[in-house]
Coordinates of C-alpha atoms in Angstrom, one line a residue:
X279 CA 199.8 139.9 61.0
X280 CA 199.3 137.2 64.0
X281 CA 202.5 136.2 65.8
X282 CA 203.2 132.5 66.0
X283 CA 202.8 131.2 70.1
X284 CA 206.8 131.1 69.9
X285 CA 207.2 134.2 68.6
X286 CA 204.6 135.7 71.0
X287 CA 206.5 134.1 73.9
X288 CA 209.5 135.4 73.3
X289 CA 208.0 139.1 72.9
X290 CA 205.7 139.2 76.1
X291 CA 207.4 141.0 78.5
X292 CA 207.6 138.2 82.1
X293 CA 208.7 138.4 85.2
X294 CA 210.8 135.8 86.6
X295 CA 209.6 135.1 90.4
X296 CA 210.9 131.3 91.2
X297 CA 214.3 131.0 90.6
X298 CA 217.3 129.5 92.7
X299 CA 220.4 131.6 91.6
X300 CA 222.5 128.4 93.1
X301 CA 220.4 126.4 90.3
X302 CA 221.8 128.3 87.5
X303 CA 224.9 127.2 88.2
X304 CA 225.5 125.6 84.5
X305 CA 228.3 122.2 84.7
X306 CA 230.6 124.9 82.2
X307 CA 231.2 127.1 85.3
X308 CA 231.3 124.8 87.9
X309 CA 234.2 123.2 86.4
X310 CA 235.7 126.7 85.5
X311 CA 235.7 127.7 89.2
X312 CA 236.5 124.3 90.3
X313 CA 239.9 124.7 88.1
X314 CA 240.3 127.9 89.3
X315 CA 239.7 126.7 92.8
X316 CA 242.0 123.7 93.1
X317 CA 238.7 121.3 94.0
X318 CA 238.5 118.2 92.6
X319 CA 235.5 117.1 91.3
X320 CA 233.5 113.5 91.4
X321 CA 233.1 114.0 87.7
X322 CA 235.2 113.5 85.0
X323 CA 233.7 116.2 82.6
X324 CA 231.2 118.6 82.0
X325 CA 229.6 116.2 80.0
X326 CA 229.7 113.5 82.7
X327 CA 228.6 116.3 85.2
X328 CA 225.4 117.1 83.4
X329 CA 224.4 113.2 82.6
X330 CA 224.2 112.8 86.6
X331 CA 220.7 115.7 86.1
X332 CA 218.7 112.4 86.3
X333 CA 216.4 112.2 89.1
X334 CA 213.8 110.1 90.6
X335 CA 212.3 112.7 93.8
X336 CA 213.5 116.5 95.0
X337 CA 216.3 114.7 97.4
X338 CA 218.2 113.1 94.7
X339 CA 218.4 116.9 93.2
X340 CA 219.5 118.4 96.4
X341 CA 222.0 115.8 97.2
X342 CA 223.6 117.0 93.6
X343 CA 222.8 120.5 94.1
X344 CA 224.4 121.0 97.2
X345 CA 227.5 119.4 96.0
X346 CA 227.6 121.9 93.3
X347 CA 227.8 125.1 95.8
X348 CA 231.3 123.5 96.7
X349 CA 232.8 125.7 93.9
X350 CA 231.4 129.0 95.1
X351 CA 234.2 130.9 97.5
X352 CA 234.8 134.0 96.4
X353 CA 232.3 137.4 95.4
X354 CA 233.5 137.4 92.0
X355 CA 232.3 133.3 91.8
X356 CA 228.6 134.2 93.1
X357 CA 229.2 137.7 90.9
X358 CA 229.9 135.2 87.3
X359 CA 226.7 133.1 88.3
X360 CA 224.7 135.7 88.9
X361 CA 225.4 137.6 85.6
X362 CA 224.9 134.1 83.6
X363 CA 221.7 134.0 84.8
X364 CA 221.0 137.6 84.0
X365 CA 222.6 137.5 80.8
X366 CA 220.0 134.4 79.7
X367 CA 216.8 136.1 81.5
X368 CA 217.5 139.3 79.5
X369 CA 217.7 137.5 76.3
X370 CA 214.6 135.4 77.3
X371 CA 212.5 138.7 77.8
X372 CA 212.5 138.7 81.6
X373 CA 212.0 142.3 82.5
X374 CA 211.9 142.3 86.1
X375 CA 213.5 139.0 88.5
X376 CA 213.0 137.7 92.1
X377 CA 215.9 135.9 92.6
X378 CA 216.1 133.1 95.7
X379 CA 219.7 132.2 97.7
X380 CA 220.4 130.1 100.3
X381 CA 223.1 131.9 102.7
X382 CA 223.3 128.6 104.9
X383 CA 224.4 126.6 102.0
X384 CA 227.6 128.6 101.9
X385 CA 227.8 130.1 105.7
X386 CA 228.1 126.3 106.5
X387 CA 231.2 125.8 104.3
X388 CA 233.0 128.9 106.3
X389 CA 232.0 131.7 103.4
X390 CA 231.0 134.7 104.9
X391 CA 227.6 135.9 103.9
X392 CA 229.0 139.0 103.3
X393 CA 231.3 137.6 100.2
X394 CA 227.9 136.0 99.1
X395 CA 225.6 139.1 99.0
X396 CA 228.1 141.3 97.5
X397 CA 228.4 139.1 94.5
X398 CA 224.9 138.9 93.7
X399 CA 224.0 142.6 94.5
X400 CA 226.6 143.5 92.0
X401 CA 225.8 141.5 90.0
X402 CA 221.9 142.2 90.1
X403 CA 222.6 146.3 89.9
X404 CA 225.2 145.7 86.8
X405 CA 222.3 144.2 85.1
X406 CA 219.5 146.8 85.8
X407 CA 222.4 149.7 84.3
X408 CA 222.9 147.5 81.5
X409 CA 219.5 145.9 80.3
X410 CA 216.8 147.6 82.6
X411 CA 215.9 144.0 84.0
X412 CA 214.5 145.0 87.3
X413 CA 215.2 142.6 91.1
X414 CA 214.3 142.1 94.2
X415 CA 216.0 139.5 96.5
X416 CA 214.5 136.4 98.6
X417 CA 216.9 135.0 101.2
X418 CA 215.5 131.2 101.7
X419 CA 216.0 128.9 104.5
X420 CA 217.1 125.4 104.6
X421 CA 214.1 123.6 105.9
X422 CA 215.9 120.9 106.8
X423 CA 218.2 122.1 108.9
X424 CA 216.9 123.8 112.7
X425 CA 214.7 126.6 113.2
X426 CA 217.3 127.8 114.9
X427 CA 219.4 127.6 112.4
X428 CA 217.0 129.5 110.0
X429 CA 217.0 132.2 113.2
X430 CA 220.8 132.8 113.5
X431 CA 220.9 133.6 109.7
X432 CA 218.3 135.8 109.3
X433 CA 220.2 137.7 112.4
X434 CA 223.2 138.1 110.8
X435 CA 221.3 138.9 107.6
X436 CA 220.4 142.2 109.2
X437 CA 223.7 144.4 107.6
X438 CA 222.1 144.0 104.4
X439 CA 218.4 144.3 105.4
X440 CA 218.0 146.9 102.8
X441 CA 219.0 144.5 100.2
X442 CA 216.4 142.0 100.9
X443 CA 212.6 142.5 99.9
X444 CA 211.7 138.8 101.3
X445 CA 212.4 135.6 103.1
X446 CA 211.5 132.0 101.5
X447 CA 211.7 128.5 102.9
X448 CA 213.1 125.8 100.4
X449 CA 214.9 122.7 100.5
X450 CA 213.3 119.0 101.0
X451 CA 209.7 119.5 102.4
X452 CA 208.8 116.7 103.2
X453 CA 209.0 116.3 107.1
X454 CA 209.1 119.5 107.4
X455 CA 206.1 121.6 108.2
X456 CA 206.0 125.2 107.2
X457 CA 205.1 125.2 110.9
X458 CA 208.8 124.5 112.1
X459 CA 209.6 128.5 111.2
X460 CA 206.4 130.5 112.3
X461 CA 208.5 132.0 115.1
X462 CA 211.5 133.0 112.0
X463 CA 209.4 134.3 109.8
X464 CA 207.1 136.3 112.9
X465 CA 210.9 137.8 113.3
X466 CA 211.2 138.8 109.9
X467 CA 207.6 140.3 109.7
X468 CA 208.8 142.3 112.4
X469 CA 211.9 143.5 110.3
X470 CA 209.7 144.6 107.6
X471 CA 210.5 141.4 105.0
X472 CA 207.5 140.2 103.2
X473 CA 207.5 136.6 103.3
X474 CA 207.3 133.7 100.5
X475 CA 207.4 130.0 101.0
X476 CA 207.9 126.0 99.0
X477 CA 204.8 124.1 99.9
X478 CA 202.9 121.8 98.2
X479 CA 205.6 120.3 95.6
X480 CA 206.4 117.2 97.3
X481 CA 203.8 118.2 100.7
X482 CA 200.9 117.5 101.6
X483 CA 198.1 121.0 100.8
X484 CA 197.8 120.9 104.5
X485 CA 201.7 122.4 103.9
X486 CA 200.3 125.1 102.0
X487 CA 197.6 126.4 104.6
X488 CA 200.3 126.5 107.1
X489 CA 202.8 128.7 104.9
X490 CA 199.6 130.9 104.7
X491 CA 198.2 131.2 108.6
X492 CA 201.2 130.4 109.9
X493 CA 203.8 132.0 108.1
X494 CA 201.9 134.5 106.8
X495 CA 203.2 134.4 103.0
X496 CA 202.2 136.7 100.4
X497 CA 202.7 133.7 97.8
X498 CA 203.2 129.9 97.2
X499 CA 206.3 129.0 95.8
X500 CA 204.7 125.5 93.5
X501 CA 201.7 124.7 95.3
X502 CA 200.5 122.3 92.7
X503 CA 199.4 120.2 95.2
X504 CA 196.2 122.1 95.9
X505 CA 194.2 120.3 93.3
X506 CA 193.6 117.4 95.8
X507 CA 192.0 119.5 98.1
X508 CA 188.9 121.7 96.0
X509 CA 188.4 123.9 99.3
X510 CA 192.2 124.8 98.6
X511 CA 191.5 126.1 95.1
X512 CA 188.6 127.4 95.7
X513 CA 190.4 130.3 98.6
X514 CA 193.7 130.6 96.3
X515 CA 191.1 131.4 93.5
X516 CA 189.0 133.7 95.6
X517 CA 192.0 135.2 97.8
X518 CA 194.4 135.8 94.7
X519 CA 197.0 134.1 96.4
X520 CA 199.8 133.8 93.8
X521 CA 201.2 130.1 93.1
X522 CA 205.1 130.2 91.1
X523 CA 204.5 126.9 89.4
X524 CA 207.7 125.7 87.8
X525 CA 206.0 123.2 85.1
X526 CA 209.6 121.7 83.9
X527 CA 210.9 121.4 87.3
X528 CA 207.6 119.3 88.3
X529 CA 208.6 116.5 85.5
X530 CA 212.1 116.3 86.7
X531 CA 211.5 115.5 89.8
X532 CA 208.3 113.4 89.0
X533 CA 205.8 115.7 90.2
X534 CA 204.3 114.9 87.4
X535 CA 205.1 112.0 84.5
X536 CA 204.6 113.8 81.3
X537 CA 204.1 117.3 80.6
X538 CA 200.7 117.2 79.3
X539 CA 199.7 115.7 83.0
X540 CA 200.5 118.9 84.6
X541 CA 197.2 121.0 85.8
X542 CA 198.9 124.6 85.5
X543 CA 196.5 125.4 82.6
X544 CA 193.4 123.6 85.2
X545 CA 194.5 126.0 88.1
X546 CA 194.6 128.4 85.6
X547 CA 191.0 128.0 84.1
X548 CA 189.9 127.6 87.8
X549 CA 191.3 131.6 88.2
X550 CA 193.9 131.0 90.4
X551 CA 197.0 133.5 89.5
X552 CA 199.7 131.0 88.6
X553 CA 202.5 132.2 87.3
X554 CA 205.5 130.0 85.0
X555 CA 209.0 129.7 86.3
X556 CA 212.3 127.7 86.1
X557 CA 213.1 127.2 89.6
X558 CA 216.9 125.6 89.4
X559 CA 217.1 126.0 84.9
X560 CA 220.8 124.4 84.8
X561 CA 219.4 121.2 86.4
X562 CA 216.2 121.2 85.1
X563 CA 216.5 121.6 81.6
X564 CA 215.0 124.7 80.8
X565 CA 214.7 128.7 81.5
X566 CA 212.0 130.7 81.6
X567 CA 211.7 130.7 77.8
X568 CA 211.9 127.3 77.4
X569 CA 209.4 126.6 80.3
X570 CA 207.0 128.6 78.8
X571 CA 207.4 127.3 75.3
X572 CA 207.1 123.6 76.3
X573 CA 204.2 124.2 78.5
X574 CA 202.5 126.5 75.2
X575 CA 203.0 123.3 73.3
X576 CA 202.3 120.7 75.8
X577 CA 198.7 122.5 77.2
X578 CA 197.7 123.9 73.9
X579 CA 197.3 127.3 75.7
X580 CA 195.9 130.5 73.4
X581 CA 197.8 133.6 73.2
X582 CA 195.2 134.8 75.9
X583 CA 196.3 132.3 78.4
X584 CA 199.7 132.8 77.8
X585 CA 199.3 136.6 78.4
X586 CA 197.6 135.6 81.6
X587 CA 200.2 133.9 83.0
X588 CA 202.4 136.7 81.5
X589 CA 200.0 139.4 83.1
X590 CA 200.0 137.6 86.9
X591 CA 203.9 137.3 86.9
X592 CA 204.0 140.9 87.3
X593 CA 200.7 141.3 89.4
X594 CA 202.4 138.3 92.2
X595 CA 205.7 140.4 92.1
X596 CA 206.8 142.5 94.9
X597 CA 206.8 145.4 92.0
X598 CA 205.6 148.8 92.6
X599 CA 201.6 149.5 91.3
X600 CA 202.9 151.8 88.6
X601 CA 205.4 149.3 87.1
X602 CA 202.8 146.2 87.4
X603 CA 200.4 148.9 85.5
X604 CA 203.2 149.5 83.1
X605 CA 203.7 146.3 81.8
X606 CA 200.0 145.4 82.3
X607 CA 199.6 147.9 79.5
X608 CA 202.5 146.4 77.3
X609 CA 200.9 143.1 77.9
X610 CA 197.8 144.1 76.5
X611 CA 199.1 146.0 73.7
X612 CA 200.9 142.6 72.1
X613 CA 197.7 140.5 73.2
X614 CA 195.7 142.8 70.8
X615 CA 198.1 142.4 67.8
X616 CA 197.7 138.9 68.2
X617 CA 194.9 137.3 69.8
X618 CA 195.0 133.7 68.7

């Protein structure tokens, strides 16, 4: 018997590859760790907290976001967010995650980066004992701030090089090039980090040919952008260059109006390997889950598609061959007991 699309959703196995852990930071816990913390809030109540998730571009988000890290001091506060999030992308049949933190939005506010990685590597092993679910860890750079600045942290990353698969670049992009951090990221090359990078949200696709001969990035992080350039498409298409496309996320910050406007299933159909992700879920609306169920709905895409985008999660992850092969398989097995 077929499986309805939401019931095939929620049984392909995914792989999570766009994700903010500082944008899972539900309003519930910021207001526990604020109590806990003595810090006074500019909201009155949770409630209050979460009406303020309207926005109009990506700075009006950031401006929020960032005010949001204020509550995060200690390892066991980074270790509680962390673990939400895990606790939700088990139960929304994430098997393996590539999680993205921004050490400079905490180093800045005198916590040492040392209290921030080992909340989240606890946290990210505790997980994998527990429920199998599978990581690997991005550290991201504030573009907005100085290369420089980008520089020193990736130095004093280097204790806990072994935790680190990858560096990204995320923040505002507008104003600033992927360009601005070819010398960084040449550094990290040098350390053996693979590279990822934001271009093309709010950038131009000019943004996302320098993250790619510049920077030298295995994948675009959004990249939705490409469409109004066709030569674009047509080297993502032929070069397999991965594209995390975060379809709620793009409406909340008026990437796109509506839903149905979005071109992930057009990229899709045009064989580039875009892949579904929530990018910051508490401010956004929506997991993984529920990002692939509204876009299911929204696009009309067939089980086939959805595998698709199922099946390139895993192939654009920094995964071993085997396991991409493994849950290739798995992916294939549900697709055949329902193909609609």
């Amino acid at each position: 018997m077929a499986l309805s699309t939401p019931e095939f959703i929620r049984a392909l196995p995914k792989a999570e590859l766009h994700v903010h852990i500082e944008g899972t930071l539900e309003p519930e816990l910021v207001f526990a760790l604020a109590a806990k913390h003595g810090i006074r809030l500019a909201y009155g109540s949770v409630s209050e907290l979460r009406a303020a998730y309207r926005f109009t571009d990506l700075q009006s988000f950031l401006d929020i976001y960032y005010s949001g890290t204020s509550v995060l001091l200690e390892t066991a506060d980074f270790h509680a967010m962390t673990s939400a999030y895990l606790r939700r992308a088990h139960a929304d049949g994430i098997v393996h995650t590539e999680i993205f933190f921004d050490p400079q939005a905490h180093t800045a506010r005198g916590v040492p980066l040392g209290v921030v990685m080992a909340g989240i590597t606890q946290a990210l092993q505790e997980a994998q004992a527990r429920t199998g679910i599978t990581h690997r860890l991005i550290l991201c750079f504030l573009r907005h701030l100085p290369a420089e600045d980008a520089m020193r942290t990736l130095e004093q990353a280097l204790p806990w090089r072994d935790s680190l698969t990858a560096v990204g670049l995320d923040s505002s992009e507008a104003g600033h090039p992927p360009s601005k951090f070819a010398a960084v990221f040449a550094r990290a090359r040098s350390l053996g980090l693979l590279a990822v990078a934001h271009a093309g949200e709010e950038g131009p696709p000019a943004y996302i040919e320098e993250a790619l001969d510049l920077l030298h990035v295995q994948r675009i992080d959004h990249g939705v952008r490409c469409a109004e350039d066709p030569a674009l498409v047509a080297r993502l298409a032929r070069e397999r260059v991965p594209l995390t496309v975060c379809p709620l996320s793009n409406v909340r910050l008026r990437v796109f109006d509506e839903l149905s406007d979005h071109n992930l299933k057009a990229l899709l159909e045009q064989g580039l390997c875009v892949t579904v992700n929530s990018d910051d879920p508490a401010y956004f609306g929506g997991y993984l889950l529920d990002n692939f169920l509204a876009v299911a709905q929204a696009l009309s895409l067939s089980h086939a598609q959805l595998a698709q985008l199922a099946r390139n999660s895993f192939e654009a992850s920094f995964l071993e061959p085997d396991a991409k092969h493994h849950w290739y398989a798995r992916i294939d097995q549900l697709l055949a007991r329902s193909p609609c």
